[in-house]
Amino acid sequence: MHASSHEVPVAGAALDALFQQQRRAFRRVPYPSANERRAHLDALHRLLTENIDAIAAAIDADFGHRSSHETKLLELFPSIQGVRHAKRDVATWMRPEHKSVSAWFLPGRAKVVKQPLGVIGIIAPWNYPLYLAIGPLTSALAAGNRAMIKISELSPVFGRLLAELMRKYFSPDHVAVVNGDVDVAQAFAGLPFDHLLFTGSTAVGRQVMRAAAANLTPVTLELGGKSPAIIAPDFPIDVAAQRVIFGKCLNAGQTCLSPDYVLLPETQLPAFIAAAKKEVQRLYPNIPQNPDYSAIINDRHYARLQGYLDDACANGAEVIALGDSAPSARKLAPTIVMRVDHTMRLLQEEIFGPILPVLTYRELPEALAYVVDHPRPLALYYFDDNADRVDRLLQQTIAGGVTVNDTIFHIAQDELPFGGVGPSGMGHYHGPEGFNALSKRKGVFWQSRWNTIPLLKPPYGKRVGRLLAFMLK
Ligand code: NAD
């Protein structure tokens, strides 16, 4: 790989010049054909499939240790699947939608045409730096746009690689990667994009929306929050424990969709803990050396997580480590915390690590009330075989997305809208939703030569009066 001397320029005027270059290029090609868009998606597909090992190695370097299987399973696979899906369906998504016309306007016709917006800004976090850049980019390209992507300052090795790969597969006036610190991210968010898609924390999401407001740039905010997992009274507890543990341990809990905490029947607590312990030992024996278990991204985050545990202990919680940690390698073992209460940071902040507070309930409605009383989460997981109760839960709680009887997997369904609600985000993307979010859906009315409008024109007399009396019924 080349050093960063060929880096796309980042700060101030250079960033603005790059934006203007993309905007001019967009004006030259305001509506790429379906074939052109498929060719762009093909280039993205090649970028991914021809550089799998280099991508996994770069992300591994940024994490200190990121399981290469996790990178392939959770970043490359969904990215490639999303590109393939968009390639297959983009021509269908592009088709105008014909709409009905009220009797007064017949025989005019109405349709919605979907038009590229222009230059899309994408800001990605460090936890899944590939997928959270490529997913939005797939929507942007399918919708016929140009895009600039800001990679997190915590993913510098990956950021340099992606910048270099993009230059190889795309011209910078089509897709460009921008790297740099938070000041660069701030300048980036201040560009007058035609749409800005941000993935990251709720706190930074607020700042991004403020910056975008100055330009009236519409935003899609993919944020975080505390996603609950509720286990219904008669659901097999070992199955629930295994599935919660799998979702929690992916990327060592540094997943926006990670089950943040569990709500389970009081009587099932010992069985849940035993099953969770067994599952961690089966999936990740010897955590310090285990290649399948990822590291915490940096010392600051490791200290933050350790701080949650210390705070919980100091306030009377019971902490059960489900394996050995290796702080020098930033490997934090999955840890269950019991006897938690709302004064603890563990129940206040998004955990974003392999710590699982377990709360108990006597009656299921208490669990629902807890969820409804707290900020609307990005995901909700509900384990229950009773379809009526599942329906009631879906009606009574609001969350970005739901997986029933498992965790995480609603994100992998390309036809489902993906996005949070309230403090966990706004707007949706993936598949057709992403295409629509990054298109202008333009309403077009096509007047016919002969129509009723002349009957309604001045001078208003009895005729118009009679017609109006009829129209206003
Ligand atoms: P973060 O908010 O700290 O940073 C995200 C990105 O914003 C980075 O690229 C950073 O450079 C940039 N940034 C920082 N300050 C900025 C500013 N003032 N203006 C503009 N950009 C700025 O988040 P993070 O630590 O990288 O990621 C973790 C968070 O992201 C968690 O809260 C997690 O839940 C959330 N997340 C959400 C999703 C989702 O799809 N909803 C996915 C992954 C992560």
mmCIF file of C-alpha atoms in Angstrom, residues 78-261:
data_model
loop_
_atom_site.group_PDB
_atom_site.id
_atom_site.type_symbol
_atom_site.label_atom_id
_atom_site.label_comp_id
_atom_site.label_asym_id
_atom_site.label_seq_id
_atom_site.Cartn_x
_atom_site.Cartn_y
_atom_site.Cartn_z
ATOM 1 C CA PRO A 78 -23.508 -8.118 4.369
ATOM 2 C CA SER A 79 -21.706 -5.513 2.233
ATOM 3 C CA ILE A 80 -21.396 -7.893 -0.718
ATOM 4 C CA GLN A 81 -24.924 -9.203 -0.238
ATOM 5 C CA GLY A 82 -26.272 -5.632 -0.192
ATOM 6 C CA VAL A 83 -24.414 -4.722 -3.396
ATOM 7 C CA ARG A 84 -25.682 -7.859 -5.137
ATOM 8 C CA HIS A 85 -29.242 -7.177 -4.046
ATOM 9 C CA ALA A 86 -29.055 -3.563 -5.271
ATOM 10 C CA LYS A 87 -27.601 -4.671 -8.610
ATOM 11 C CA ARG A 88 -30.434 -7.138 -9.078
ATOM 12 C CA ASP A 89 -33.234 -4.716 -8.177
ATOM 13 C CA VAL A 90 -31.984 -1.247 -9.096
ATOM 14 C CA ALA A 91 -33.826 -1.138 -12.426
ATOM 15 C CA THR A 92 -37.091 -1.974 -10.625
ATOM 16 C CA TRP A 93 -36.461 0.657 -7.954
ATOM 17 C CA MET A 94 -35.800 3.257 -10.668
ATOM 18 C CA ARG A 95 -39.114 2.664 -12.422
ATOM 19 C CA PRO A 96 -41.552 5.568 -12.096
ATOM 20 C CA GLU A 97 -44.551 4.813 -9.878
ATOM 21 C CA HIS A 98 -47.828 5.558 -11.610
ATOM 22 C CA LYS A 99 -50.445 7.096 -9.323
ATOM 23 C CA SER A 100 -54.187 7.479 -9.632
ATOM 24 C CA VAL A 101 -55.695 10.874 -10.495
ATOM 25 C CA SER A 102 -58.950 12.226 -9.062
ATOM 26 C CA ALA A 103 -61.930 12.531 -11.435
ATOM 27 C CA TRP A 104 -61.500 16.336 -11.685
ATOM 28 C CA PHE A 105 -58.077 15.987 -13.237
ATOM 29 C CA LEU A 106 -58.746 13.170 -15.694
ATOM 30 C CA PRO A 107 -57.527 12.362 -18.234
ATOM 31 C CA GLY A 108 -54.274 13.847 -16.822
ATOM 32 C CA ARG A 109 -51.742 11.406 -15.450
ATOM 33 C CA ALA A 110 -49.614 11.365 -12.298
ATOM 34 C CA LYS A 111 -46.387 9.604 -11.504
ATOM 35 C CA VAL A 112 -43.466 9.690 -9.093
ATOM 36 C CA VAL A 113 -40.057 9.810 -10.730
ATOM 37 C CA LYS A 114 -37.015 8.956 -8.651
ATOM 38 C CA GLN A 115 -34.065 11.151 -9.278
ATOM 39 C CA PRO A 116 -30.523 11.154 -7.897
ATOM 40 C CA LEU A 117 -30.069 13.895 -5.301
ATOM 41 C CA GLY A 118 -26.453 14.772 -6.084
ATOM 42 C CA VAL A 119 -23.585 14.484 -3.610
ATOM 43 C CA ILE A 120 -24.174 12.348 -0.519
ATOM 44 C CA GLY A 121 -22.059 12.658 2.641
ATOM 45 C CA ILE A 122 -21.456 9.482 4.642
ATOM 46 C CA ILE A 123 -19.906 9.536 8.125
ATOM 47 C CA ALA A 124 -18.972 6.090 9.473
ATOM 48 C CA PRO A 125 -17.986 4.905 12.968
ATOM 49 C CA TRP A 126 -15.071 2.605 13.860
ATOM 50 C CA ASN A 127 -16.964 -0.455 15.092
ATOM 51 C CA TYR A 128 -17.896 -1.833 11.658
ATOM 52 C CA PRO A 129 -15.890 0.604 9.555
ATOM 53 C CA LEU A 130 -16.352 -1.268 6.267
ATOM 54 C CA TYR A 131 -20.015 -2.234 6.431
ATOM 55 C CA LEU A 132 -21.167 1.142 7.758
ATOM 56 C CA ALA A 133 -19.366 2.900 4.900
ATOM 57 C CA ILE A 134 -20.284 0.430 2.128
ATOM 58 C CA GLY A 135 -23.945 -0.043 3.133
ATOM 59 C CA PRO A 136 -24.781 3.665 2.741
ATOM 60 C CA LEU A 137 -22.560 3.887 -0.354
ATOM 61 C CA THR A 138 -24.516 1.048 -1.973
ATOM 62 C CA SER A 139 -27.747 3.028 -1.514
ATOM 63 C CA ALA A 140 -26.040 6.197 -2.805
ATOM 64 C CA LEU A 141 -24.719 4.529 -5.966
ATOM 65 C CA ALA A 142 -27.932 2.616 -6.683
ATOM 66 C CA ALA A 143 -29.778 5.935 -6.471
ATOM 67 C CA GLY A 144 -27.318 7.427 -8.994
ATOM 68 C CA ASN A 145 -25.467 9.773 -6.630
ATOM 69 C CA ARG A 146 -21.864 10.722 -5.959
ATOM 70 C CA ALA A 147 -20.519 10.209 -2.436
ATOM 71 C CA MET A 148 -17.882 11.382 -0.005
ATOM 72 C CA ILE A 149 -17.157 9.096 2.952
ATOM 73 C CA LYS A 150 -15.551 10.163 6.242
ATOM 74 C CA ILE A 151 -13.930 7.239 8.038
ATOM 75 C CA SER A 152 -13.497 7.381 11.826
ATOM 76 C CA GLU A 153 -10.245 8.661 13.250
ATOM 77 C CA LEU A 154 -10.159 5.441 15.312
ATOM 78 C CA SER A 155 -9.850 3.381 12.092
ATOM 79 C CA PRO A 156 -6.784 5.028 10.498
ATOM 80 C CA VAL A 157 -5.247 1.915 8.909
ATOM 81 C CA PHE A 158 -8.540 0.884 7.385
ATOM 82 C CA GLY A 159 -9.270 4.491 6.384
ATOM 83 C CA ARG A 160 -6.018 4.719 4.416
ATOM 84 C CA LEU A 161 -6.687 1.385 2.714
ATOM 85 C CA LEU A 162 -10.244 2.295 1.745
ATOM 86 C CA ALA A 163 -9.104 5.689 0.383
ATOM 87 C CA GLU A 164 -6.557 3.923 -1.760
ATOM 88 C CA LEU A 165 -8.996 1.250 -2.950
ATOM 89 C CA MET A 166 -11.631 3.834 -3.844
ATOM 90 C CA ARG A 167 -9.079 5.699 -5.967
ATOM 91 C CA LYS A 168 -8.364 2.449 -7.769
ATOM 92 C CA TYR A 169 -11.987 1.509 -8.490
ATOM 93 C CA PHE A 170 -13.683 4.940 -8.717
ATOM 94 C CA SER A 171 -12.716 8.424 -9.814
ATOM 95 C CA PRO A 172 -12.572 10.904 -6.896
ATOM 96 C CA ASP A 173 -15.355 12.964 -8.460
ATOM 97 C CA HIS A 174 -17.582 9.896 -8.054
ATOM 98 C CA VAL A 175 -16.618 8.321 -4.720
ATOM 99 C CA ALA A 176 -13.956 9.714 -2.383
ATOM 100 C CA VAL A 177 -12.801 8.740 1.092
ATOM 101 C CA VAL A 178 -11.785 11.418 3.563
ATOM 102 C CA ASN A 179 -9.631 10.659 6.598
ATOM 103 C CA GLY A 180 -8.634 12.801 9.520
ATOM 104 C CA ASP A 181 -9.425 13.834 13.053
ATOM 105 C CA VAL A 182 -12.574 15.221 14.587
ATOM 106 C CA ASP A 183 -11.883 18.703 13.163
ATOM 107 C CA VAL A 184 -12.010 17.143 9.687
ATOM 108 C CA ALA A 185 -15.230 15.333 10.628
ATOM 109 C CA GLN A 186 -16.709 18.657 11.750
ATOM 110 C CA ALA A 187 -15.712 20.407 8.527
ATOM 111 C CA PHE A 188 -17.106 17.436 6.599
ATOM 112 C CA ALA A 189 -20.486 17.646 8.370
ATOM 113 C CA GLY A 190 -20.597 21.352 7.454
ATOM 114 C CA LEU A 191 -20.462 20.730 3.681
ATOM 115 C CA PRO A 192 -23.706 21.498 1.842
ATOM 116 C CA PHE A 193 -24.389 17.886 0.895
ATOM 117 C CA ASP A 194 -27.651 16.940 -0.776
ATOM 118 C CA HIS A 195 -28.094 14.362 1.996
ATOM 119 C CA LEU A 196 -25.932 13.354 4.938
ATOM 120 C CA LEU A 197 -26.029 9.835 6.371
ATOM 121 C CA PHE A 198 -24.355 9.641 9.769
ATOM 122 C CA THR A 199 -23.729 6.505 11.792
ATOM 123 C CA GLY A 200 -22.399 6.984 15.308
ATOM 124 C CA SER A 201 -23.349 8.022 18.802
ATOM 125 C CA THR A 202 -26.460 9.958 19.780
ATOM 126 C CA ALA A 203 -24.341 12.810 21.204
ATOM 127 C CA VAL A 204 -22.376 13.335 17.987
ATOM 128 C CA GLY A 205 -25.576 12.805 15.978
ATOM 129 C CA ARG A 206 -26.958 15.957 17.602
ATOM 130 C CA GLN A 207 -23.892 17.943 16.516
ATOM 131 C CA VAL A 208 -24.099 16.554 12.990
ATOM 132 C CA MET A 209 -27.749 17.505 12.694
ATOM 133 C CA ARG A 210 -26.940 21.002 13.935
ATOM 134 C CA ALA A 211 -24.185 21.373 11.328
ATOM 135 C CA ALA A 212 -26.487 20.047 8.599
ATOM 136 C CA ALA A 213 -29.267 22.437 9.642
ATOM 137 C CA ALA A 214 -27.146 25.399 8.569
ATOM 138 C CA ASN A 215 -27.326 24.111 4.984
ATOM 139 C CA LEU A 216 -30.817 22.591 5.301
ATOM 140 C CA THR A 217 -29.118 19.320 4.407
ATOM 141 C CA PRO A 218 -31.477 16.427 5.170
ATOM 142 C CA VAL A 219 -30.006 13.796 7.471
ATOM 143 C CA THR A 220 -30.342 10.118 8.119
ATOM 144 C CA LEU A 221 -29.025 9.464 11.634
ATOM 145 C CA GLU A 222 -28.112 5.902 12.540
ATOM 146 C CA LEU A 223 -27.444 6.170 16.260
ATOM 147 C CA GLY A 224 -27.087 3.907 19.256
ATOM 148 C CA GLY A 225 -28.771 3.330 22.581
ATOM 149 C CA LYS A 226 -29.644 0.558 24.990
ATOM 150 C CA SER A 227 -31.275 -2.329 23.122
ATOM 151 C CA PRO A 228 -33.153 -4.684 25.478
ATOM 152 C CA ALA A 229 -33.585 -8.452 25.208
ATOM 153 C CA ILE A 230 -36.784 -9.658 26.896
ATOM 154 C CA ILE A 231 -37.263 -13.333 27.611
ATOM 155 C CA ALA A 232 -40.879 -14.436 28.081
ATOM 156 C CA PRO A 233 -41.696 -16.723 31.055
ATOM 157 C CA ASP A 234 -42.033 -20.020 29.215
ATOM 158 C CA PHE A 235 -39.405 -19.607 26.505
ATOM 159 C CA PRO A 236 -36.593 -22.232 26.741
ATOM 160 C CA ILE A 237 -34.044 -20.317 28.799
ATOM 161 C CA ASP A 238 -30.933 -22.067 27.496
ATOM 162 C CA VAL A 239 -31.875 -21.270 23.880
ATOM 163 C CA ALA A 240 -32.448 -17.620 24.798
ATOM 164 C CA ALA A 241 -29.163 -17.489 26.732
ATOM 165 C CA GLN A 242 -27.206 -18.948 23.794
ATOM 166 C CA ARG A 243 -28.689 -16.467 21.326
ATOM 167 C CA VAL A 244 -28.223 -13.454 23.604
ATOM 168 C CA ILE A 245 -24.606 -14.458 24.259
ATOM 169 C CA PHE A 246 -23.898 -14.837 20.542
ATOM 170 C CA GLY A 247 -25.316 -11.361 19.790
ATOM 171 C CA LYS A 248 -23.531 -9.832 22.779
ATOM 172 C CA CYS A 249 -20.105 -11.306 22.063
ATOM 173 C CA LEU A 250 -19.891 -10.393 18.357
ATOM 174 C CA ASN A 251 -17.102 -7.834 18.032
ATOM 175 C CA ALA A 252 -16.816 -8.057 21.850
ATOM 176 C CA GLY A 253 -20.111 -6.230 22.270
ATOM 177 C CA GLN A 254 -19.023 -3.241 20.173
ATOM 178 C CA THR A 255 -22.086 -3.552 17.982
ATOM 179 C CA CYS A 256 -24.817 -0.951 17.700
ATOM 180 C CA LEU A 257 -27.389 -3.765 17.724
ATOM 181 C CA SER A 258 -25.838 -5.678 20.588
ATOM 182 C CA PRO A 259 -28.386 -6.693 23.230
ATOM 183 C CA ASP A 260 -27.469 -4.139 25.887
ATOM 184 C CA TYR A 261 -29.281 -5.747 28.822
#
